[in-house]
Coordinates of C-alpha atoms in Angstrom, one line a residue:
M386 CA 109.9 -78.7 96.3
N387 CA 111.7 -79.2 93.1
H388 CA 115.0 -81.3 93.4
P389 CA 117.8 -81.4 90.9
H390 CA 118.0 -84.8 88.8
P391 CA 120.8 -86.9 89.7
D392 CA 122.7 -88.7 87.2
G393 CA 121.7 -91.9 85.6
G394 CA 122.9 -94.9 87.4
A395 CA 125.5 -97.3 86.4
A396 CA 125.3 -99.9 83.4
P397 CA 125.1 -103.7 84.2
P398 CA 127.7 -105.6 84.0
P399 CA 129.0 -106.8 80.2
G400 CA 127.3 -109.8 79.2
C401 CA 124.6 -110.1 81.9
P402 CA 122.0 -112.2 80.5
A403 CA 119.1 -110.5 82.2
H404 CA 120.6 -107.2 80.3
Q405 CA 121.0 -108.3 76.8
G406 CA 120.4 -105.1 74.3
Y407 CA 121.4 -102.7 76.6
G408 CA 124.5 -100.3 75.8
P409 CA 124.9 -96.4 75.5
E410 CA 125.0 -97.0 71.8
A411 CA 121.8 -98.7 71.7
P412 CA 118.9 -96.9 69.7
G413 CA 116.6 -95.5 71.4
A414 CA 117.9 -96.7 75.0
H415 CA 117.2 -93.6 76.7
Q416 CA 114.1 -92.4 74.6
A417 CA 111.5 -90.4 76.5
Y418 CA 108.4 -92.4 77.0
V419 CA 105.4 -91.5 74.7
P420 CA 102.5 -93.2 75.5
E421 CA 101.0 -92.6 71.9
A422 CA 103.4 -94.3 69.8
P423 CA 104.3 -97.6 72.3
E424 CA 105.9 -99.4 69.5
A425 CA 108.8 -97.2 69.9
W426 CA 109.5 -99.6 73.1
A427 CA 110.0 -102.4 70.6
T428 CA 113.3 -102.4 70.4
G429 CA 116.5 -100.8 71.8
T430 CA 115.2 -100.4 75.1
H431 CA 116.7 -102.1 78.5
Q432 CA 114.7 -105.0 79.3
A433 CA 114.6 -105.8 82.9
Y434 CA 112.3 -108.0 83.4
A435 CA 111.1 -110.8 81.0
P436 CA 107.8 -113.1 81.7
E437 CA 107.6 -116.4 80.0
S438 CA 104.4 -115.0 78.4
P439 CA 104.4 -111.3 77.7
Q440 CA 101.5 -109.7 77.1
A441 CA 100.7 -106.6 74.8
W442 CA 100.6 -103.4 76.8
A443 CA 97.1 -101.8 76.6
P444 CA 96.7 -100.3 80.1
G445 CA 93.7 -98.1 79.8
P446 CA 93.4 -95.1 82.6
P447 CA 95.5 -95.4 85.5
T448 CA 93.3 -97.3 88.4
P449 CA 93.0 -94.8 91.4
M450 CA 94.3 -96.4 95.0
Y451 CA 92.8 -93.6 97.2
G452 CA 89.4 -93.7 98.7
P453 CA 87.1 -95.9 100.5
D454 CA 86.2 -98.5 97.4
F455 CA 90.3 -99.3 97.2
A456 CA 90.3 -99.5 101.1
A457 CA 87.3 -102.2 101.2
D458 CA 88.7 -104.7 98.6
P459 CA 92.1 -103.7 97.4
H460 CA 92.8 -107.7 96.4
A461 CA 89.9 -107.3 93.9
V462 CA 91.9 -104.1 92.3
Y463 CA 95.2 -106.2 92.3
A464 CA 93.9 -109.2 90.4
R465 CA 92.7 -106.6 87.8
L466 CA 95.7 -105.0 87.6
R467 CA 97.4 -108.5 86.9
T468 CA 95.3 -108.8 83.9
L469 CA 97.3 -105.9 82.4
G470 CA 100.8 -107.6 83.1
P471 CA 103.4 -107.9 85.4
A472 CA 102.9 -104.0 86.2
A473 CA 100.2 -101.7 85.6
P474 CA 99.5 -97.7 85.7
V475 CA 97.6 -96.4 88.8
E476 CA 97.2 -93.4 90.6
L477 CA 98.2 -92.9 94.1
A478 CA 96.4 -89.8 94.9
P479 CA 94.5 -87.2 92.8
G480 CA 97.7 -85.9 90.3
A481 CA 100.1 -88.7 91.4
R482 CA 100.7 -91.5 88.9
A483 CA 102.8 -94.6 89.3
T484 CA 103.5 -97.6 88.1
L485 CA 102.2 -100.7 90.4
V486 CA 104.2 -103.9 90.2
T487 CA 101.8 -106.7 91.2
D488 CA 103.8 -110.0 90.3
Y489 CA 106.3 -111.5 92.7
R490 CA 109.2 -112.5 90.3
A491 CA 109.2 -108.7 88.6
A492 CA 108.8 -107.2 92.1
L493 CA 112.1 -109.0 93.2
E494 CA 113.6 -107.5 90.2
V495 CA 112.6 -104.4 91.2
L496 CA 113.6 -104.5 95.0
R497 CA 116.9 -106.1 93.8
T498 CA 118.3 -104.1 90.7
P499 CA 119.4 -101.1 92.2
E500 CA 121.8 -100.4 88.9
I501 CA 118.2 -100.0 87.2
F502 CA 116.0 -99.0 89.6
G503 CA 117.0 -96.5 92.1
K504 CA 115.7 -95.2 95.3
D505 CA 116.8 -91.8 95.0
A506 CA 113.7 -89.9 94.6
R507 CA 115.3 -86.4 93.1
R508 CA 114.7 -88.4 90.0
W509 CA 111.0 -88.1 90.5
R510 CA 110.4 -86.4 87.0
A511 CA 106.9 -85.5 87.6
L512 CA 107.5 -83.6 90.7
A513 CA 110.5 -81.6 89.5
D514 CA 108.9 -80.5 86.3
G515 CA 105.4 -79.3 88.3
R516 CA 103.1 -82.0 87.1
V517 CA 102.8 -83.4 90.9
A518 CA 102.4 -80.3 93.1
P519 CA 104.5 -80.2 96.2
D520 CA 101.2 -80.1 98.5
N521 CA 100.3 -83.4 96.8
P522 CA 99.1 -85.7 99.8
V523 CA 101.7 -88.5 99.0
V524 CA 104.7 -86.3 98.6
P525 CA 105.9 -86.8 102.1
M526 CA 105.8 -90.3 101.7
M527 CA 107.9 -90.5 98.1
A528 CA 109.9 -87.3 97.9
Y529 CA 113.7 -87.1 98.6
R530 CA 114.9 -87.4 102.0
P531 CA 118.8 -87.6 103.0
N532 CA 118.1 -90.9 104.6
C533 CA 118.8 -94.7 104.2
L534 CA 115.6 -95.2 102.7
F535 CA 115.8 -92.7 99.8
S536 CA 119.3 -93.2 98.8
D537 CA 121.7 -95.2 96.2
G538 CA 125.4 -96.2 96.2
E539 CA 128.1 -95.4 98.9
A540 CA 125.2 -92.7 100.7
H541 CA 123.2 -95.6 101.3
T542 CA 125.8 -98.0 102.4
R543 CA 127.0 -94.8 105.1
L544 CA 123.5 -94.1 105.9
R545 CA 122.0 -97.4 106.7
Q546 CA 125.2 -98.3 108.8
A547 CA 124.5 -95.8 111.3
V548 CA 121.0 -97.5 111.2
T549 CA 122.1 -101.3 111.9
D550 CA 124.8 -100.5 114.2
S551 CA 122.1 -98.6 116.3
L552 CA 119.6 -101.0 115.8
A553 CA 122.1 -103.9 117.0
R554 CA 122.6 -102.5 120.2
I555 CA 119.2 -103.1 121.4
D556 CA 119.0 -106.1 123.7
P557 CA 115.9 -108.5 122.6
N558 CA 115.7 -109.4 126.2
A559 CA 115.3 -105.8 127.5
L560 CA 113.2 -105.1 124.7
R561 CA 110.7 -107.9 125.2
G562 CA 110.4 -107.1 128.8
Y563 CA 109.7 -103.6 128.3
V564 CA 106.6 -104.6 125.7
E565 CA 105.6 -106.7 128.1
R566 CA 105.2 -104.3 131.0
S567 CA 103.8 -101.6 128.8
A568 CA 101.0 -104.0 127.6
D569 CA 100.4 -104.9 131.1
T570 CA 100.2 -101.4 131.7
L571 CA 97.6 -100.5 128.9
I572 CA 95.8 -103.8 129.5
D573 CA 95.0 -102.7 133.1
R574 CA 93.3 -99.5 131.8
F575 CA 90.7 -101.4 130.1
A576 CA 90.7 -105.0 131.4
G577 CA 88.2 -104.1 134.0
L578 CA 85.3 -103.2 131.6
G579 CA 84.6 -105.6 129.5
E580 CA 84.7 -103.8 126.3
A581 CA 87.6 -101.6 124.2
D582 CA 88.5 -100.5 120.7
L583 CA 91.7 -102.5 120.6
L584 CA 92.8 -100.3 117.9
G585 CA 92.9 -97.1 119.9
A586 CA 93.3 -98.1 123.5
Y587 CA 95.9 -101.0 122.5
A588 CA 97.7 -101.2 119.2
K589 CA 98.5 -97.9 118.2
T590 CA 99.4 -96.8 121.7
L591 CA 101.6 -99.8 122.6
P592 CA 104.5 -99.2 119.7
L593 CA 104.1 -95.3 120.8
L594 CA 105.3 -96.4 124.2
V595 CA 108.1 -98.6 122.9
F596 CA 109.7 -95.9 120.4
Q597 CA 109.6 -93.3 123.2
Q598 CA 111.6 -95.6 125.0
L599 CA 114.0 -96.7 122.1
F600 CA 114.3 -92.9 121.0
G601 CA 114.9 -91.3 124.5
C602 CA 111.4 -89.5 123.3
P603 CA 109.6 -87.3 126.1
P604 CA 105.5 -88.3 125.9
E605 CA 104.6 -85.0 124.6
L606 CA 106.9 -85.1 121.6
G607 CA 106.0 -88.6 121.0
D608 CA 102.3 -87.9 120.9
R609 CA 102.7 -85.2 118.3
L610 CA 104.9 -87.6 116.0
V611 CA 102.3 -90.1 116.0
E612 CA 100.0 -87.8 114.8
G613 CA 102.3 -86.3 112.1
F614 CA 103.1 -89.8 110.8
S615 CA 99.3 -90.5 110.7
G616 CA 98.5 -87.7 108.7
I617 CA 101.2 -88.8 106.2
F618 CA 99.9 -92.3 105.8
D619 CA 96.6 -91.4 105.4
G620 CA 97.3 -88.3 102.9
V621 CA 95.0 -86.0 105.1
D622 CA 96.9 -82.5 105.5
S623 CA 100.2 -84.2 104.6
E624 CA 102.1 -80.3 104.8
R625 CA 101.0 -79.9 108.0
A626 CA 101.8 -83.1 109.0
D627 CA 105.4 -83.1 107.8
A628 CA 105.7 -80.0 109.7
L629 CA 104.8 -81.3 112.6
I630 CA 106.9 -84.4 112.2
T631 CA 110.1 -82.1 111.7
S632 CA 109.5 -79.4 114.0
S633 CA 109.4 -82.4 116.8
L634 CA 112.3 -84.4 115.7
V635 CA 114.5 -80.8 115.7
E636 CA 113.2 -80.7 119.7
L637 CA 114.3 -84.2 120.2
I638 CA 117.8 -83.8 118.7
A639 CA 118.3 -80.9 120.5
L640 CA 117.2 -82.4 123.8
K641 CA 119.4 -85.6 123.2
R642 CA 122.3 -83.3 121.9
E643 CA 122.1 -82.0 125.5
Q644 CA 121.2 -84.9 127.7
P645 CA 122.3 -88.2 125.7
G646 CA 121.0 -91.6 126.9
A647 CA 121.4 -95.4 125.8
D648 CA 118.7 -94.6 123.1
M649 CA 118.7 -95.2 119.4
T650 CA 118.8 -91.1 119.1
S651 CA 122.2 -91.0 121.0
W652 CA 123.9 -93.8 119.5
L653 CA 123.0 -92.3 115.9
M654 CA 124.6 -89.4 116.8
A655 CA 127.6 -90.8 118.0
H656 CA 128.2 -93.0 115.2
H657 CA 131.3 -93.0 113.2
A658 CA 129.3 -92.0 110.2
R659 CA 128.7 -88.4 111.7
L660 CA 125.4 -87.4 110.6
S661 CA 124.3 -84.0 109.8
D662 CA 121.3 -82.3 111.7
E663 CA 119.5 -82.8 108.5
E664 CA 120.3 -86.7 108.3
L665 CA 119.4 -87.4 111.6
I666 CA 116.0 -85.6 111.3
H667 CA 115.3 -87.8 108.4
Q668 CA 117.1 -91.0 109.6
H669 CA 114.4 -90.7 112.0
V670 CA 111.7 -90.0 109.9
V671 CA 112.2 -93.5 108.3
L672 CA 112.9 -95.4 111.6
I673 CA 109.7 -93.5 113.7
G674 CA 107.6 -93.9 110.8
A675 CA 108.3 -97.4 110.0
G676 CA 108.2 -98.4 114.0
T677 CA 104.4 -96.6 114.7
E678 CA 102.2 -97.0 111.9
P679 CA 103.2 -99.9 110.2
Q680 CA 103.8 -101.7 113.5
Q681 CA 100.2 -100.9 114.9
N682 CA 98.8 -102.0 112.1
L683 CA 100.6 -105.5 112.2
I684 CA 99.3 -106.0 115.6
A685 CA 95.7 -104.9 114.7
N686 CA 95.7 -107.3 111.6
A687 CA 97.1 -110.0 113.5
L688 CA 94.5 -110.1 116.1
R689 CA 91.7 -109.4 113.7
L690 CA 92.9 -112.7 112.1
L691 CA 93.0 -114.5 115.7
L692 CA 89.4 -113.2 116.5
S693 CA 87.6 -113.9 113.2
D694 CA 89.1 -117.1 111.5
D695 CA 87.7 -120.3 112.3
R696 CA 91.4 -121.8 111.8
F697 CA 92.7 -120.0 114.3
A698 CA 89.6 -119.8 117.1
G699 CA 89.9 -123.5 117.8
D700 CA 93.5 -123.2 118.7
L701 CA 92.3 -120.1 120.8
A702 CA 89.8 -122.2 122.5
G703 CA 92.0 -124.8 123.4
G704 CA 94.8 -122.9 124.8
S705 CA 97.4 -122.9 122.4
M706 CA 97.4 -120.0 119.9
P707 CA 99.7 -119.8 117.4
V708 CA 101.1 -116.1 117.3
E709 CA 103.6 -117.0 114.8
D710 CA 101.1 -118.6 112.6
A711 CA 98.8 -115.4 112.3
L712 CA 101.8 -113.3 111.9
D713 CA 102.7 -115.3 108.9
E714 CA 99.3 -115.2 107.5
V715 CA 99.0 -111.4 108.0
L716 CA 102.7 -110.6 106.6
W717 CA 101.6 -112.7 103.2
L718 CA 97.8 -111.4 102.9
D719 CA 97.4 -108.1 104.9
P720 CA 101.0 -106.9 105.3
P721 CA 100.8 -103.4 107.3
M722 CA 102.9 -101.6 104.4
A723 CA 101.0 -103.1 101.5
N724 CA 102.1 -100.7 98.7
Y725 CA 105.3 -99.3 98.8
G726 CA 109.3 -99.8 97.8
V727 CA 109.1 -97.0 95.6
H728 CA 111.5 -97.0 93.0
Y729 CA 112.9 -94.8 89.9
P730 CA 114.0 -96.2 86.7
V731 CA 117.5 -94.6 86.1
Q732 CA 116.5 -95.1 82.4
D733 CA 113.9 -96.1 80.1
V734 CA 112.9 -99.8 80.6
D735 CA 110.9 -102.5 79.1
F736 CA 109.6 -104.3 81.9
G737 CA 108.2 -107.6 80.7
G738 CA 106.5 -105.7 77.9
V739 CA 105.5 -102.8 79.7
P740 CA 107.3 -99.6 79.2
L741 CA 108.5 -97.8 82.3
A742 CA 110.0 -94.2 81.7
A743 CA 113.3 -92.8 83.5
G744 CA 112.0 -91.1 86.7
E745 CA 108.6 -91.9 86.8
P746 CA 107.8 -93.8 90.3
V747 CA 107.3 -97.5 90.6
V748 CA 105.6 -98.9 93.3
V749 CA 106.1 -102.3 94.4
S750 CA 102.6 -103.9 95.7
F751 CA 104.1 -106.6 98.7
A752 CA 100.5 -107.8 99.0
A753 CA 99.7 -108.2 95.4
A754 CA 103.2 -110.2 94.8
N755 CA 102.4 -112.1 97.8
T756 CA 99.3 -113.3 96.5
D757 CA 100.6 -113.6 93.2
P758 CA 98.7 -116.7 91.6
A759 CA 101.7 -117.9 89.5
L760 CA 103.3 -118.8 93.1
L761 CA 103.8 -122.4 93.2
T762 CA 102.4 -122.9 96.9
T763 CA 99.7 -121.3 98.8
R764 CA 101.7 -122.5 102.3
R765 CA 102.1 -119.8 104.6
T766 CA 102.5 -120.9 107.9
G767 CA 106.2 -121.0 108.6
N768 CA 106.8 -119.7 105.0
R769 CA 109.0 -116.4 105.4
A770 CA 109.4 -115.9 101.5
H771 CA 106.8 -112.8 101.7
L772 CA 107.9 -109.4 100.7
A773 CA 106.2 -107.6 103.6
W774 CA 109.6 -106.5 104.7
S775 CA 110.7 -105.9 101.2
A776 CA 114.1 -107.3 100.0
G777 CA 117.5 -106.6 98.5
P778 CA 119.6 -103.8 99.6
H779 CA 116.7 -101.7 101.6
H780 CA 115.1 -104.6 103.3
C781 CA 113.6 -103.7 106.5
P782 CA 116.9 -103.6 109.1
A783 CA 114.3 -104.0 111.8
K784 CA 112.1 -107.0 110.9
D785 CA 113.0 -109.2 113.7
A786 CA 112.5 -106.4 116.2
A787 CA 108.9 -105.4 114.8
R788 CA 107.8 -109.1 114.9
L789 CA 109.2 -109.2 118.4
I790 CA 107.0 -106.3 119.5
A791 CA 104.0 -107.6 117.6
A792 CA 104.1 -111.2 118.8
V793 CA 104.5 -110.1 122.4
A794 CA 101.8 -107.9 122.3
V795 CA 99.4 -110.3 120.9
E796 CA 100.3 -113.0 123.3
K797 CA 100.2 -110.8 126.4
L798 CA 96.8 -109.9 125.4
L799 CA 95.3 -113.0 124.9
D800 CA 97.2 -114.4 128.0
R801 CA 95.5 -111.8 130.1
L802 CA 92.0 -111.7 128.2
P803 CA 91.8 -115.4 126.8
D804 CA 88.1 -115.0 126.1
L805 CA 88.4 -111.9 124.0
E806 CA 85.9 -111.6 121.1
L807 CA 85.2 -109.3 118.2
A808 CA 82.1 -106.9 119.3
I809 CA 81.0 -106.9 115.6
P810 CA 81.2 -109.1 112.7
A811 CA 84.5 -108.7 110.9
E812 CA 83.4 -108.3 107.7
R813 CA 81.8 -104.9 109.0
L814 CA 85.2 -103.8 110.2
V815 CA 86.2 -100.4 108.5
W816 CA 89.7 -100.1 106.5
R817 CA 91.5 -96.6 106.2
P818 CA 91.6 -95.2 102.8
G819 CA 95.4 -94.8 101.6
P820 CA 97.6 -96.0 98.8
F821 CA 100.1 -97.3 101.0
H822 CA 99.2 -99.1 104.2
R823 CA 96.5 -102.1 105.7
A824 CA 94.9 -100.4 108.4
L825 CA 91.5 -100.4 110.4
T826 CA 89.7 -97.4 111.7
A827 CA 88.7 -99.4 114.9
L828 CA 88.9 -102.8 116.2
P829 CA 86.2 -103.1 119.1
V830 CA 86.1 -106.3 121.3
R831 CA 84.4 -107.6 124.2
F832 CA 85.4 -109.8 126.8
P833 CA 84.6 -110.6 130.6
P834 CA 86.0 -108.2 133.1
A835 CA 89.3 -109.4 134.4
P836 CA 91.4 -108.0 137.2
P837 CA 94.7 -105.6 136.9
A838 CA 97.9 -107.8 136.5
G839 CA 99.7 -108.5 139.6
P840 CA 103.0 -106.4 140.8
R841 CA 105.6 -106.1 138.5
P842 CA 109.2 -106.1 138.1
A843 CA 111.1 -102.4 138.1
P844 CA 111.3 -100.9 134.8
V845 CA 114.4 -101.4 133.1
H846 CA 115.5 -98.0 130.9
D847 CA 118.3 -99.0 129.4
L848 CA 117.5 -101.3 126.4
S849 CA 120.7 -101.5 125.2
A850 CA 121.7 -104.0 128.1
V851 CA 120.3 -105.5 131.2
R852 CA 123.3 -105.0 133.0
R853 CA 124.5 -108.3 135.5
P854 CA 127.3 -107.8 138.1
G855 CA 130.7 -107.8 136.4
S856 CA 129.7 -106.6 133.0
G857 CA 130.9 -103.1 133.3
P858 CA 129.3 -99.8 132.3
V859 CA 128.1 -98.8 129.1
P860 CA 131.2 -96.7 127.4
P861 CA 130.7 -93.2 127.0
Y862 CA 129.3 -91.8 123.6
E863 CA 132.7 -90.3 122.3
S864 CA 134.4 -93.1 122.7
Y865 CA 132.7 -95.1 120.2
E866 CA 134.9 -93.6 117.3
Q867 CA 138.0 -94.9 119.1
P868 CA 139.7 -98.4 118.8
R869 CA 138.3 -100.7 121.5
S870 CA 141.6 -100.9 122.7
A871 CA 142.0 -97.8 123.7
Q872 CA 138.5 -98.0 125.4
Q873 CA 138.4 -101.0 127.5
P874 CA 140.2 -104.4 127.5
A875 CA 138.9 -107.6 125.3
P876 CA 135.8 -108.9 127.1
S877 CA 136.3 -112.0 129.2
P878 CA 134.8 -115.5 127.8
Q879 CA 132.2 -115.2 130.4
Q880 CA 131.2 -111.5 129.4
A881 CA 131.8 -111.9 125.6
D882 CA 128.1 -113.3 125.1
L883 CA 126.5 -111.0 127.4
P884 CA 123.3 -108.8 126.0
G885 CA 123.8 -105.4 125.4
D886 CA 126.9 -105.4 123.4
S887 CA 128.3 -101.6 124.3
R888 CA 130.8 -101.9 121.3
W889 CA 129.8 -100.7 117.6
N890 CA 130.7 -104.0 116.1
A891 CA 127.6 -106.1 116.2
S892 CA 127.1 -109.2 118.7
P893 CA 126.8 -112.5 117.6
A894 CA 123.1 -113.5 116.4
R895 CA 120.5 -114.4 119.2
N896 CA 117.4 -115.9 119.1
T897 CA 115.0 -112.6 119.4
G898 CA 111.7 -114.1 119.3
P899 CA 109.1 -114.0 122.2
A900 CA 109.2 -115.7 125.4
P901 CA 107.6 -119.0 125.6
S902 CA 104.0 -118.9 127.0
R903 CA 101.0 -121.1 126.9
F904 CA 99.7 -119.3 123.5
S905 CA 103.1 -120.1 121.7
P906 CA 103.7 -124.0 122.3
E907 CA 106.7 -124.0 120.2
P908 CA 110.2 -121.9 120.0
S909 CA 110.1 -118.4 118.1
P910 CA 111.5 -118.9 114.5
L911 CA 113.1 -115.7 114.6
S912 CA 116.8 -117.1 114.2
P913 CA 119.8 -116.4 112.1
A914 CA 118.5 -118.9 109.5
T915 CA 115.3 -116.8 108.9
S916 CA 116.9 -113.2 109.6
G917 CA 118.6 -112.5 106.1
P918 CA 117.6 -109.8 103.5
G919 CA 114.6 -111.2 102.4
P920 CA 113.9 -114.2 99.7
S921 CA 116.9 -115.8 98.1
G922 CA 116.3 -115.9 94.4
S923 CA 113.5 -115.2 92.4
T924 CA 111.8 -118.1 92.8
P925 CA 108.6 -119.2 94.5
P926 CA 108.8 -119.2 98.4
A927 CA 108.3 -123.0 98.1
A928 CA 112.2 -122.9 97.6
T929 CA 113.4 -120.0 99.7
S930 CA 111.4 -120.1 102.7
T931 CA 112.8 -121.6 106.1
A932 CA 110.1 -124.1 107.4
R933 CA 109.4 -124.1 111.1
P934 CA 109.8 -127.6 112.8
P935 CA 106.1 -129.0 113.5
A936 CA 104.4 -127.6 116.3
S937 CA 104.2 -129.7 119.5
G938 CA 101.1 -130.5 121.5
P939 CA 99.6 -127.5 123.4
A940 CA 102.1 -126.9 126.2
A941 CA 100.7 -126.7 129.8
Q942 CA 98.9 -123.4 131.2
R943 CA 101.6 -121.2 132.7
R944 CA 100.9 -118.5 134.9
P945 CA 100.6 -114.9 132.8
W946 CA 103.9 -113.6 134.8
S947 CA 105.9 -116.8 134.8
F948 CA 107.9 -116.3 131.6
L949 CA 108.4 -112.9 132.5
A950 CA 109.4 -113.6 136.0
E951 CA 112.2 -116.3 134.4
W952 CA 113.3 -113.6 132.1
W953 CA 113.7 -111.5 135.1
R954 CA 115.7 -113.8 136.8
G955 CA 117.9 -114.2 133.5
Q956 CA 116.6 -117.8 132.8

């Protein structure tokens, strides 16, 4: 899997204060990294990040980020790495070395400076020259793919636009309804048993059902895809897992060419970016990979917190469960993707006293940056300045949908089974090994047996819209590349704000938060004010977050299906 090495990145703008000393004529600006002679980095290198108190670089051997010890207590590892500076050498898997960024400000610098830190993994020199074997377990997560995650510049703009335009066609109300109905179906399977493993029976299966609906994927292909993605996240037989993902996606794309529908796969095919089959496969890799494994971890980690932390247990007992507060806490402390955001310096960089060699991977620790002691506040409730969704041009484009799915999943479960409790002490729960994710192996719970849910509304198979009388049909796929005037007349004022806009132009932002229930006594904070690409400016979260209004008191108890019935009636 040797990849061509792309040309270096663009130079920073002249006079930029963050890039003083950089220039093609600067001695040593592109000097190869020589560990035995760190003093060679003292002058002439590009200085991308300058902490107030730089430390001498004395890293020692790389810290392993694999195995049960790291999985059991990663925050202890991050604390040790912080003593080495804003970044430190790590080993992601045997033979696969990288530099892990643990400082919040430094992480923002990496994420927001694509002219210095590129995403195109064809720069990965250790893979290109054979120091990292093609079958190394981290290669499927880090090697180049022609998709929006591993591209820069115009290529990234084109590939990401296809993703964001397609995601914009998903109506959040229809998505919420589908998540609720899928959750009820799963809960019915174990509600009468009095015990369950919420990871296997719920948190893992629910995202699978949702992505099968979103991507028009048959269940048998969905099962194979989840198996493949679990393998590459865990680093277990990753070559086989990668091959399983590829073969399954080839089948899915062939199926949707013959039978297009109102789903993400068909929308990506029809987009004016004219994605090739190879690009379609690898766009699906990033979208489905992000929508299954991290989504299940977000749901499971939030449930673990709610069932084990006394701060939330009191609210549960009182009937007002702050799901949004729990999600904020998890996204700060145990984000589902704890370490990722892999970048490759386009040239040798002096990174706050830490030498970074061109083409060697730099991994952002979202979990470590979020818990950086230098942050001016530890307030996490309502604070959205965390980096769990990344930041900069590669921030997660589906974060609102992901949060909606997690919030609805947790609310629905605790609405149906309000006396849920852990079956074992929280400290006995086991975390899965792996350098990238924060994932439980199981989440055993017990509860008083409960009856199945009542009759459900008929399912909505088109997540692009909940069509209302007079709203008209969805235009054919080939029409998306035509001007709107050639397809249909301008919408009337009454139709202009209907959900599920069928045009490629994104419709006005809407509140995509979960429907209110007795477990969420305040409106969801998922609003245009909190849906930007990440924290604004390299400043502590107190200055960049959007605080929510104070929570009101517990709302009166509502029947579990009242909010779904209101949604179904269009209220």
